[in-house]
PDB file of C-alpha atoms and ligand atoms in Angstrom:
ATOM      1  CA  MET A 261    -127.569 347.720  58.750  1.00  0.00           C
ATOM      2  CA  SER A 262    -128.809 344.197  58.233  1.00  0.00           C
ATOM      3  CA  GLU A 263    -126.394 343.871  55.263  1.00  0.00           C
ATOM      4  CA  ARG A 264    -123.382 344.956  57.384  1.00  0.00           C
ATOM      5  CA  ILE A 265    -124.291 342.505  60.150  1.00  0.00           C
ATOM      6  CA  ASP A 266    -124.316 339.630  57.565  1.00  0.00           C
ATOM      7  CA  GLU A 267    -120.913 340.853  56.080  1.00  0.00           C
ATOM      8  CA  LEU A 268    -119.405 340.797  59.689  1.00  0.00           C
ATOM      9  CA  ARG A 269    -121.128 337.503  60.303  1.00  0.00           C
ATOM     10  CA  ARG A 270    -119.431 336.014  57.349  1.00  0.00           C
ATOM     11  CA  SER A 271    -115.976 337.503  58.093  1.00  0.00           C
ATOM     12  CA  LEU A 272    -116.065 336.440  61.666  1.00  0.00           C
ATOM     13  CA  ALA A 273    -116.892 332.891  60.601  1.00  0.00           C
ATOM     14  CA  ALA A 274    -113.938 332.915  58.168  1.00  0.00           C
ATOM     15  CA  VAL A 275    -111.379 334.377  60.871  1.00  0.00           C
ATOM     16  CA  ARG A 276    -112.781 331.753  63.313  1.00  0.00           C
ATOM     17  CA  GLU A 277    -112.007 329.246  60.786  1.00  0.00           C
ATOM     18  CA  ARG A 278    -108.504 330.453  60.444  1.00  0.00           C
ATOM     19  CA  ILE A 279    -108.056 330.377  64.286  1.00  0.00           C
ATOM     20  CA  ASP A 280    -109.420 326.866  64.506  1.00  0.00           C
ATOM     21  CA  ALA A 281    -107.278 325.649  61.472  1.00  0.00           C
ATOM     22  CA  ALA A 282    -104.178 327.296  63.025  1.00  0.00           C
ATOM     23  CA  CYS A 283    -104.804 325.795  66.432  1.00  0.00           C
ATOM     24  CA  ALA A 284    -105.400 322.236  64.890  1.00  0.00           C
ATOM     25  CA  ALA A 285    -102.040 322.662  63.027  1.00  0.00           C
ATOM     26  CA  ALA A 286    -100.380 323.516  66.304  1.00  0.00           C
ATOM     27  CA  GLY A 287    -102.144 321.113  68.338  1.00  0.00           C
ATOM     28  CA  ARG A 288    -103.650 323.622  70.524  1.00  0.00           C
ATOM     29  CA  ASP A 289    -107.183 324.298  71.958  1.00  0.00           C
ATOM     30  CA  PRO A 290    -109.064 327.162  70.109  1.00  0.00           C
ATOM     31  CA  GLY A 291    -110.332 328.024  73.530  1.00  0.00           C
ATOM     32  CA  GLU A 292    -106.673 329.287  74.406  1.00  0.00           C
ATOM     33  CA  VAL A 293    -106.845 332.027  71.875  1.00  0.00           C
ATOM     34  CA  ARG A 294    -108.820 335.207  72.407  1.00  0.00           C
ATOM     35  CA  LEU A 295    -109.887 337.073  69.470  1.00  0.00           C
ATOM     36  CA  LEU A 296    -109.672 340.851  69.945  1.00  0.00           C
ATOM     37  CA  ALA A 297    -111.508 342.926  67.172  1.00  0.00           C
ATOM     38  CA  VAL A 298    -109.582 346.045  66.344  1.00  0.00           C
ATOM     39  CA  THR A 299    -112.362 348.563  65.695  1.00  0.00           C
ATOM     40  CA  LYS A 300    -110.280 351.631  65.031  1.00  0.00           C
ATOM     41  CA  THR A 301    -111.636 353.856  62.323  1.00  0.00           C
ATOM     42  CA  PHE A 302    -114.896 351.848  62.425  1.00  0.00           C
ATOM     43  CA  PRO A 303    -118.162 353.306  64.014  1.00  0.00           C
ATOM     44  CA  ALA A 304    -119.673 352.155  67.292  1.00  0.00           C
ATOM     45  CA  SER A 305    -122.483 350.641  65.341  1.00  0.00           C
ATOM     46  CA  ASP A 306    -120.138 348.020  63.949  1.00  0.00           C
ATOM     47  CA  VAL A 307    -119.087 347.378  67.537  1.00  0.00           C
ATOM     48  CA  ALA A 308    -122.708 346.867  68.524  1.00  0.00           C
ATOM     49  CA  ALA A 309    -123.129 344.420  65.504  1.00  0.00           C
ATOM     50  CA  LEU A 310    -120.112 342.465  66.513  1.00  0.00           C
ATOM     51  CA  ILE A 311    -121.361 342.210  70.125  1.00  0.00           C
ATOM     52  CA  ASP A 312    -124.814 341.070  68.671  1.00  0.00           C
ATOM     53  CA  ILE A 313    -122.885 338.259  66.996  1.00  0.00           C
ATOM     54  CA  GLY A 314    -120.957 337.240  69.877  1.00  0.00           C
ATOM     55  CA  LEU A 315    -117.750 339.191  70.340  1.00  0.00           C
ATOM     56  CA  ARG A 316    -116.937 340.908  73.661  1.00  0.00           C
ATOM     57  CA  ASP A 317    -113.178 341.970  73.395  1.00  0.00           C
ATOM     58  CA  PHE A 318    -112.409 345.149  71.484  1.00  0.00           C
ATOM     59  CA  ALA A 319    -109.305 347.144  70.854  1.00  0.00           C
ATOM     60  CA  GLU A 320    -108.575 350.669  69.745  1.00  0.00           C
ATOM     61  CA  ASN A 321    -105.193 352.290  69.308  1.00  0.00           C
ATOM     62  CA  LYS A 322    -106.061 356.005  70.101  1.00  0.00           C
ATOM     63  CA  ASP A 323    -107.114 357.132  73.457  1.00  0.00           C
ATOM     64  CA  GLN A 324    -109.568 359.705  72.103  1.00  0.00           C
ATOM     65  CA  GLU A 325    -111.317 357.470  69.713  1.00  0.00           C
ATOM     66  CA  GLY A 326    -111.368 354.724  72.053  1.00  0.00           C
ATOM     67  CA  ARG A 327    -112.817 356.915  74.930  1.00  0.00           C
ATOM     68  CA  GLY A 328    -115.730 358.058  72.652  1.00  0.00           C
ATOM     69  CA  LYS A 329    -116.419 354.778  70.996  1.00  0.00           C
ATOM     70  CA  ALA A 330    -116.544 352.973  74.309  1.00  0.00           C
ATOM     71  CA  ALA A 331    -119.128 355.485  75.681  1.00  0.00           C
ATOM     72  CA  GLU A 332    -121.282 355.205  72.577  1.00  0.00           C
ATOM     73  CA  VAL A 333    -121.125 351.428  72.738  1.00  0.00           C
ATOM     74  CA  ALA A 334    -122.208 351.293  76.302  1.00  0.00           C
ATOM     75  CA  GLU A 335    -125.340 353.461  75.259  1.00  0.00           C
ATOM     76  CA  LEU A 336    -126.028 351.161  72.189  1.00  0.00           C
ATOM     77  CA  ARG A 337    -125.667 347.924  74.309  1.00  0.00           C
ATOM     78  CA  PRO A 338    -126.390 348.765  77.854  1.00  0.00           C
ATOM     79  CA  GLY A 339    -125.322 346.189  80.465  1.00  0.00           C
ATOM     80  CA  VAL A 340    -123.253 344.088  77.993  1.00  0.00           C
ATOM     81  CA  PRO A 341    -119.915 343.199  79.716  1.00  0.00           C
ATOM     82  CA  VAL A 342    -117.499 344.552  77.023  1.00  0.00           C
ATOM     83  CA  ARG A 343    -113.705 344.480  77.465  1.00  0.00           C
ATOM     84  CA  TRP A 344    -111.825 347.282  75.854  1.00  0.00           C
ATOM     85  CA  HIS A 345    -108.138 347.073  75.045  1.00  0.00           C
ATOM     86  CA  MET A 346    -105.787 349.863  74.258  1.00  0.00           C
ATOM     87  CA  VAL A 347    -103.188 348.580  71.684  1.00  0.00           C
ATOM     88  CA  GLY A 348    -101.638 351.847  70.414  1.00  0.00           C
ATOM     89  CA  ARG A 349     -98.851 354.173  71.413  1.00  0.00           C
ATOM     90  CA  LEU A 350     -99.711 355.962  74.363  1.00  0.00           C
ATOM     91  CA  GLN A 351     -98.499 359.292  75.961  1.00  0.00           C
ATOM     92  CA  ARG A 352     -97.908 359.611  79.706  1.00  0.00           C
ATOM     93  CA  ASN A 353    -100.456 362.565  79.755  1.00  0.00           C
ATOM     94  CA  LYS A 354    -103.324 360.218  78.455  1.00  0.00           C
ATOM     95  CA  ALA A 355    -102.829 357.797  81.324  1.00  0.00           C
ATOM     96  CA  ARG A 356    -105.610 359.471  83.390  1.00  0.00           C
ATOM     97  CA  SER A 357    -108.046 359.228  80.238  1.00  0.00           C
ATOM     98  CA  VAL A 358    -107.179 355.800  79.198  1.00  0.00           C
ATOM     99  CA  VAL A 359    -107.784 354.070  82.572  1.00  0.00           C
ATOM    100  CA  ARG A 360    -111.420 355.464  82.589  1.00  0.00           C
ATOM    101  CA  TRP A 361    -112.424 353.426  79.377  1.00  0.00           C
ATOM    102  CA  ALA A 362    -109.679 350.581  78.901  1.00  0.00           C
ATOM    103  CA  ASP A 363    -109.948 347.380  80.922  1.00  0.00           C
ATOM    104  CA  GLU A 364    -106.438 346.405  79.382  1.00  0.00           C
ATOM    105  CA  VAL A 365    -103.690 348.437  78.046  1.00  0.00           C
ATOM    106  CA  GLN A 366    -101.425 346.212  75.852  1.00  0.00           C
ATOM    107  CA  SER A 367     -98.885 348.747  74.798  1.00  0.00           C
ATOM    108  CA  VAL A 368     -96.804 349.489  77.810  1.00  0.00           C
ATOM    109  CA  ASP A 369     -93.384 349.996  76.786  1.00  0.00           C
ATOM    110  CA  SER A 370     -91.630 351.961  79.571  1.00  0.00           C
ATOM    111  CA  ALA A 371     -91.260 352.270  83.236  1.00  0.00           C
ATOM    112  CA  ARG A 372     -92.445 355.928  83.094  1.00  0.00           C
ATOM    113  CA  LEU A 373     -95.618 354.930  81.340  1.00  0.00           C
ATOM    114  CA  ALA A 374     -96.330 352.315  83.525  1.00  0.00           C
ATOM    115  CA  ASP A 375     -95.815 354.623  86.687  1.00  0.00           C
ATOM    116  CA  ALA A 376     -98.162 357.117  85.096  1.00  0.00           C
ATOM    117  CA  LEU A 377    -100.741 354.461  84.534  1.00  0.00           C
ATOM    118  CA  ALA A 378    -100.512 353.206  88.155  1.00  0.00           C
ATOM    119  CA  LYS A 379    -101.005 356.631  89.431  1.00  0.00           C
ATOM    120  CA  ALA A 380    -103.892 357.198  87.060  1.00  0.00           C
ATOM    121  CA  VAL A 381    -105.552 354.012  88.425  1.00  0.00           C
ATOM    122  CA  THR A 382    -105.083 355.182  92.075  1.00  0.00           C
ATOM    123  CA  THR A 383    -106.731 358.492  91.230  1.00  0.00           C
ATOM    124  CA  SER A 384    -109.514 356.708  89.291  1.00  0.00           C
ATOM    125  CA  ARG A 385    -110.252 354.406  92.041  1.00  0.00           C
ATOM    126  CA  GLU A 386    -110.320 357.065  94.837  1.00  0.00           C
ATOM    127  CA  ARG A 387    -113.004 358.897  92.617  1.00  0.00           C
ATOM    128  CA  GLY A 388    -115.048 355.690  91.988  1.00  0.00           C
ATOM    129  CA  GLU A 389    -114.483 355.650  88.312  1.00  0.00           C
ATOM    130  CA  ARG A 390    -113.077 352.161  88.452  1.00  0.00           C
ATOM    131  CA  ASP A 391    -112.272 349.280  90.716  1.00  0.00           C
ATOM    132  CA  GLY A 392    -109.376 346.739  90.655  1.00  0.00           C
ATOM    133  CA  PRO A 393    -106.032 347.038  89.102  1.00  0.00           C
ATOM    134  CA  LEU A 394    -105.328 347.578  85.494  1.00  0.00           C
ATOM    135  CA  ASP A 395    -104.379 344.612  83.350  1.00  0.00           C
ATOM    136  CA  VAL A 396    -101.416 345.346  81.175  1.00  0.00           C
ATOM    137  CA  GLN A 397     -99.269 343.748  78.628  1.00  0.00           C
ATOM    138  CA  LEU A 398     -95.843 344.845  77.755  1.00  0.00           C
ATOM    139  CA  GLN A 399     -95.314 345.632  74.216  1.00  0.00           C
ATOM    140  CA  VAL A 400     -91.899 344.374  73.009  1.00  0.00           C
ATOM    141  CA  SER A 401     -90.104 345.923  69.941  1.00  0.00           C
ATOM    142  CA  MET A 402     -88.553 342.902  68.207  1.00  0.00           C
ATOM    143  CA  ASP A 403     -86.294 344.915  65.759  1.00  0.00           C
ATOM    144  CA  GLY A 404     -85.590 347.950  68.291  1.00  0.00           C
ATOM    145  CA  ASP A 405     -87.272 350.428  65.988  1.00  0.00           C
ATOM    146  CA  ALA A 406     -88.218 352.888  68.608  1.00  0.00           C
ATOM    147  CA  THR A 407     -90.687 354.916  66.290  1.00  0.00           C
ATOM    148  CA  ARG A 408     -93.204 352.029  66.124  1.00  0.00           C
ATOM    149  CA  GLY A 409     -93.444 351.779  70.022  1.00  0.00           C
ATOM    150  CA  GLY A 410     -92.395 348.764  72.094  1.00  0.00           C
ATOM    151  CA  CYS A 411     -89.527 348.232  74.616  1.00  0.00           C
ATOM    152  CA  PRO A 412     -86.234 346.998  73.286  1.00  0.00           C
ATOM    153  CA  VAL A 413     -85.761 343.234  73.938  1.00  0.00           C
ATOM    154  CA  ASP A 414     -82.717 343.816  76.087  1.00  0.00           C
ATOM    155  CA  GLN A 415     -84.729 346.039  78.253  1.00  0.00           C
ATOM    156  CA  VAL A 416     -87.793 343.830  78.802  1.00  0.00           C
ATOM    157  CA  LEU A 417     -86.622 341.910  81.882  1.00  0.00           C
ATOM    158  CA  GLN A 418     -85.925 345.288  83.651  1.00  0.00           C
ATOM    159  CA  LEU A 419     -89.323 346.677  82.619  1.00  0.00           C
ATOM    160  CA  VAL A 420     -91.196 343.337  83.895  1.00  0.00           C
ATOM    161  CA  ASP A 421     -89.281 343.646  87.228  1.00  0.00           C
ATOM    162  CA  HIS A 422     -90.285 347.144  87.637  1.00  0.00           C
ATOM    163  CA  VAL A 423     -93.881 346.716  86.552  1.00  0.00           C
ATOM    164  CA  THR A 424     -94.691 343.832  88.623  1.00  0.00           C
ATOM    165  CA  ARG A 425     -93.867 345.878  91.720  1.00  0.00           C
ATOM    166  CA  LEU A 426     -96.523 348.417  90.888  1.00  0.00           C
ATOM    167  CA  GLY A 427     -99.487 347.549  92.957  1.00  0.00           C
ATOM    168  CA  GLU A 428    -102.232 349.044  90.868  1.00  0.00           C
ATOM    169  CA  ILE A 429    -101.064 347.123  87.870  1.00  0.00           C
ATOM    170  CA  SER A 430    -101.323 343.320  86.797  1.00  0.00           C
ATOM    171  CA  VAL A 431     -98.887 342.353  84.158  1.00  0.00           C
ATOM    172  CA  ARG A 432    -100.613 339.662  81.910  1.00  0.00           C
ATOM    173  CA  GLY A 433     -98.130 339.012  79.190  1.00  0.00           C
ATOM    174  CA  LEU A 434     -96.265 340.400  76.188  1.00  0.00           C
ATOM    175  CA  MET A 435     -97.435 342.003  72.927  1.00  0.00           C
ATOM    176  CA  THR A 436     -95.673 342.660  69.801  1.00  0.00           C
ATOM    177  CA  VAL A 437     -96.367 343.992  66.311  1.00  0.00           C
ATOM    178  CA  ALA A 438     -94.336 342.239  63.731  1.00  0.00           C
ATOM    179  CA  PRO A 439     -91.978 344.667  62.147  1.00  0.00           C
ATOM    180  CA  ARG A 440     -92.738 345.315  58.506  1.00  0.00           C
ATOM    181  CA  ASP A 441     -90.732 343.297  56.091  1.00  0.00           C
ATOM    182  CA  ALA A 442     -89.852 340.946  58.929  1.00  0.00           C
ATOM    183  CA  ASP A 443     -89.963 337.325  58.848  1.00  0.00           C
ATOM    184  CA  GLU A 444     -92.755 336.724  61.221  1.00  0.00           C
ATOM    185  CA  ASN A 445     -91.868 333.002  61.822  1.00  0.00           C
ATOM    186  CA  GLU A 446     -88.512 334.255  63.273  1.00  0.00           C
ATOM    187  CA  THR A 447     -89.854 337.199  64.993  1.00  0.00           C
ATOM    188  CA  PHE A 448     -92.579 335.271  66.862  1.00  0.00           C
ATOM    189  CA  ALA A 449     -90.135 332.499  67.748  1.00  0.00           C
ATOM    190  CA  ARG A 450     -87.992 334.845  69.394  1.00  0.00           C
ATOM    191  CA  LEU A 451     -90.781 336.555  71.230  1.00  0.00           C
ATOM    192  CA  ALA A 452     -92.098 333.038  72.448  1.00  0.00           C
ATOM    193  CA  ALA A 453     -88.466 332.302  73.626  1.00  0.00           C
ATOM    194  CA  LEU A 454     -88.336 335.628  75.591  1.00  0.00           C
ATOM    195  CA  PHE A 455     -91.799 334.941  76.949  1.00  0.00           C
ATOM    196  CA  GLU A 456     -90.631 331.519  78.286  1.00  0.00           C
ATOM    197  CA  ARG A 457     -87.714 332.852  79.753  1.00  0.00           C
ATOM    198  CA  LEU A 458     -89.541 335.534  81.592  1.00  0.00           C
ATOM    199  CA  ARG A 459     -92.121 333.180  82.872  1.00  0.00           C
ATOM    200  CA  ARG A 460     -89.527 331.314  85.012  1.00  0.00           C
ATOM    201  CA  ASP A 461     -89.576 334.283  87.414  1.00  0.00           C
ATOM    202  CA  HIS A 462     -92.799 335.681  86.736  1.00  0.00           C
ATOM    203  CA  VAL A 463     -95.635 333.114  86.837  1.00  0.00           C
ATOM    204  CA  GLY A 464     -98.415 335.834  86.343  1.00  0.00           C
ATOM    205  CA  LEU A 465     -97.309 336.179  82.623  1.00  0.00           C
ATOM    206  CA  VAL A 466     -99.934 334.094  80.869  1.00  0.00           C
ATOM    207  CA  GLU A 467    -100.745 336.143  77.705  1.00  0.00           C
ATOM    208  CA  LEU A 468     -98.902 336.340  74.418  1.00  0.00           C
ATOM    209  CA  SER A 469    -100.530 338.811  72.211  1.00  0.00           C
ATOM    210  CA  ALA A 470     -99.142 338.088  68.621  1.00  0.00           C
ATOM    211  CA  GLY A 471    -100.671 337.963  65.222  1.00  0.00           C
ATOM    212  CA  MET A 472    -102.943 340.267  63.313  1.00  0.00           C
ATOM    213  CA  SER A 473    -105.133 339.840  60.102  1.00  0.00           C
ATOM    214  CA  GLY A 474    -102.061 338.821  57.991  1.00  0.00           C
ATOM    215  CA  ASP A 475    -100.187 336.899  60.246  1.00  0.00           C
ATOM    216  CA  LEU A 476    -102.488 335.261  62.853  1.00  0.00           C
ATOM    217  CA  GLU A 477    -101.458 331.776  61.896  1.00  0.00           C
ATOM    218  CA  ARG A 478     -97.993 332.220  62.591  1.00  0.00           C
ATOM    219  CA  GLY A 479     -98.729 333.974  65.961  1.00  0.00           C
ATOM    220  CA  ILE A 480    -100.867 330.898  67.038  1.00  0.00           C
ATOM    221  CA  ALA A 481     -98.160 328.612  65.797  1.00  0.00           C
ATOM    222  CA  HIS A 482     -95.824 330.316  68.246  1.00  0.00           C
ATOM    223  CA  GLY A 483     -98.175 330.165  71.192  1.00  0.00           C
ATOM    224  CA  SER A 484    -100.080 333.492  70.939  1.00  0.00           C
ATOM    225  CA  THR A 485    -103.082 333.496  73.361  1.00  0.00           C
ATOM    226  CA  CYS A 486    -104.480 336.626  71.694  1.00  0.00           C
ATOM    227  CA  VAL A 487    -104.911 337.653  68.138  1.00  0.00           C
ATOM    228  CA  ARG A 488    -105.715 341.234  67.154  1.00  0.00           C
ATOM    229  CA  VAL A 489    -107.766 341.344  64.096  1.00  0.00           C
ATOM    230  CA  GLY A 490    -108.877 344.510  62.292  1.00  0.00           C
ATOM    231  CA  THR A 491    -109.110 344.417  58.549  1.00  0.00           C
ATOM    232  CA  ALA A 492    -109.955 340.738  58.095  1.00  0.00           C
ATOM    233  CA  LEU A 493    -113.131 341.181  60.174  1.00  0.00           C
ATOM    234  CA  LEU A 494    -114.093 344.839  59.367  1.00  0.00           C
ATOM    235  CA  GLY A 495    -112.582 345.574  56.067  1.00  0.00           C
ATOM    236  CA  GLY A 496    -110.049 347.893  54.899  1.00  0.00           C
ATOM    237  CA  ARG A 497    -109.061 351.100  56.527  1.00  0.00           C
ATOM    238  CA  GLU A 498    -107.573 354.469  55.271  1.00  0.00           C
ATOM    239  CA  LEU A 499    -103.856 354.264  55.432  1.00  0.00           C
ATOM    240  CA  ALA A 500    -103.342 357.233  57.575  1.00  0.00           C
ATOM    241  CA  SER A 501    -105.157 355.318  60.505  1.00  0.00           C
ATOM    242  CA  LEU A 502    -102.727 352.369  60.380  1.00  0.00           C
ATOM    243  CA  GLU A 503    -100.386 354.062  62.664  1.00  0.00           C
TER     244      GLU A 503
HETATM  245  C1  PLP B 687    -104.494 348.058  63.668  1.00  0.00           C
HETATM  246  C2  PLP B 687    -103.824 347.072  64.744  1.00  0.00           C
HETATM  247  C3  PLP B 687    -104.042 345.567  64.555  1.00  0.00           C
HETATM  248  C4  PLP B 687    -104.955 345.148  63.473  1.00  0.00           C
HETATM  249  O1  PLP B 687    -104.463 345.051  62.340  1.00  0.00           O
HETATM  250  P1  PLP B 687    -105.082 344.224  60.965  1.00  0.00           P
HETATM  251  O2  PLP B 687    -103.915 344.094  59.977  1.00  0.00           O
HETATM  252  O3  PLP B 687    -106.086 345.304  60.516  1.00  0.00           O
HETATM  253  O4  PLP B 687    -105.603 343.101  61.626  1.00  0.00           O
HETATM  254  C5  PLP B 687    -103.521 344.853  65.465  1.00  0.00           C
HETATM  255  N1  PLP B 687    -102.533 345.463  66.470  1.00  0.00           N
HETATM  256  C6  PLP B 687    -102.396 346.762  66.553  1.00  0.00           C
HETATM  257  C7  PLP B 687    -101.362 347.293  67.501  1.00  0.00           C
HETATM  258  C8  PLP B 687    -102.815 347.709  65.637  1.00  0.00           C
HETATM  259  O5  PLP B 687    -102.714 349.089  65.659  1.00  0.00           O
END
């Protein structure tokens, strides 16, 4: 256990160094960039260790795993204000479940999913399970490949207009996963341009979630305010769980 925490402390220091260097290169303040630890496939004990060395933002990509882990972490570190983010593809029938453990859903990619989440928040609030609206980010598919989730670029404006009208939901920004084999510089530049265009009409859009273990520097260079880091912090995962 103490070996694991030393390992995590070293990888966290290395990731922070990368973030600092990328911010320096871009002339940005590192305080503008949130670090989300993507803890999918790793145990709650790792999340507890990351809490002990200062992290508070965690992300999961599956409802069932996230729900269980969030509950375990609440028992391991009671009273610590942790923020959980859902970053994976979400079926509408999981909306009721996800709003009980996630503080933010970054993978909203359709009006129907947003509607289901809004309805779930209402129910959850009425039952005293949560208070306040749900923070969301709209996941954009930069290559239009629907199998990987995300709203196609040409439909994002319509989606923002729809979701900002839902009372129970607070739209915070845009998220993307760079397509495999894509030029991340080009992808993130297009995302940043889309973000700026949407911000003209929607001042509440403040977050740009772009950049993972392999491409966080390029995300930061293009204005990312949230990098989602799994392997560079926690180590390698089985391939099956990358999805
Ligand atoms: C797994 C995952 C990440 C983290 O990926 P790494 O390459 O391990 O840093 C980020 N975003 C999403 C949506 C993920 O599913």
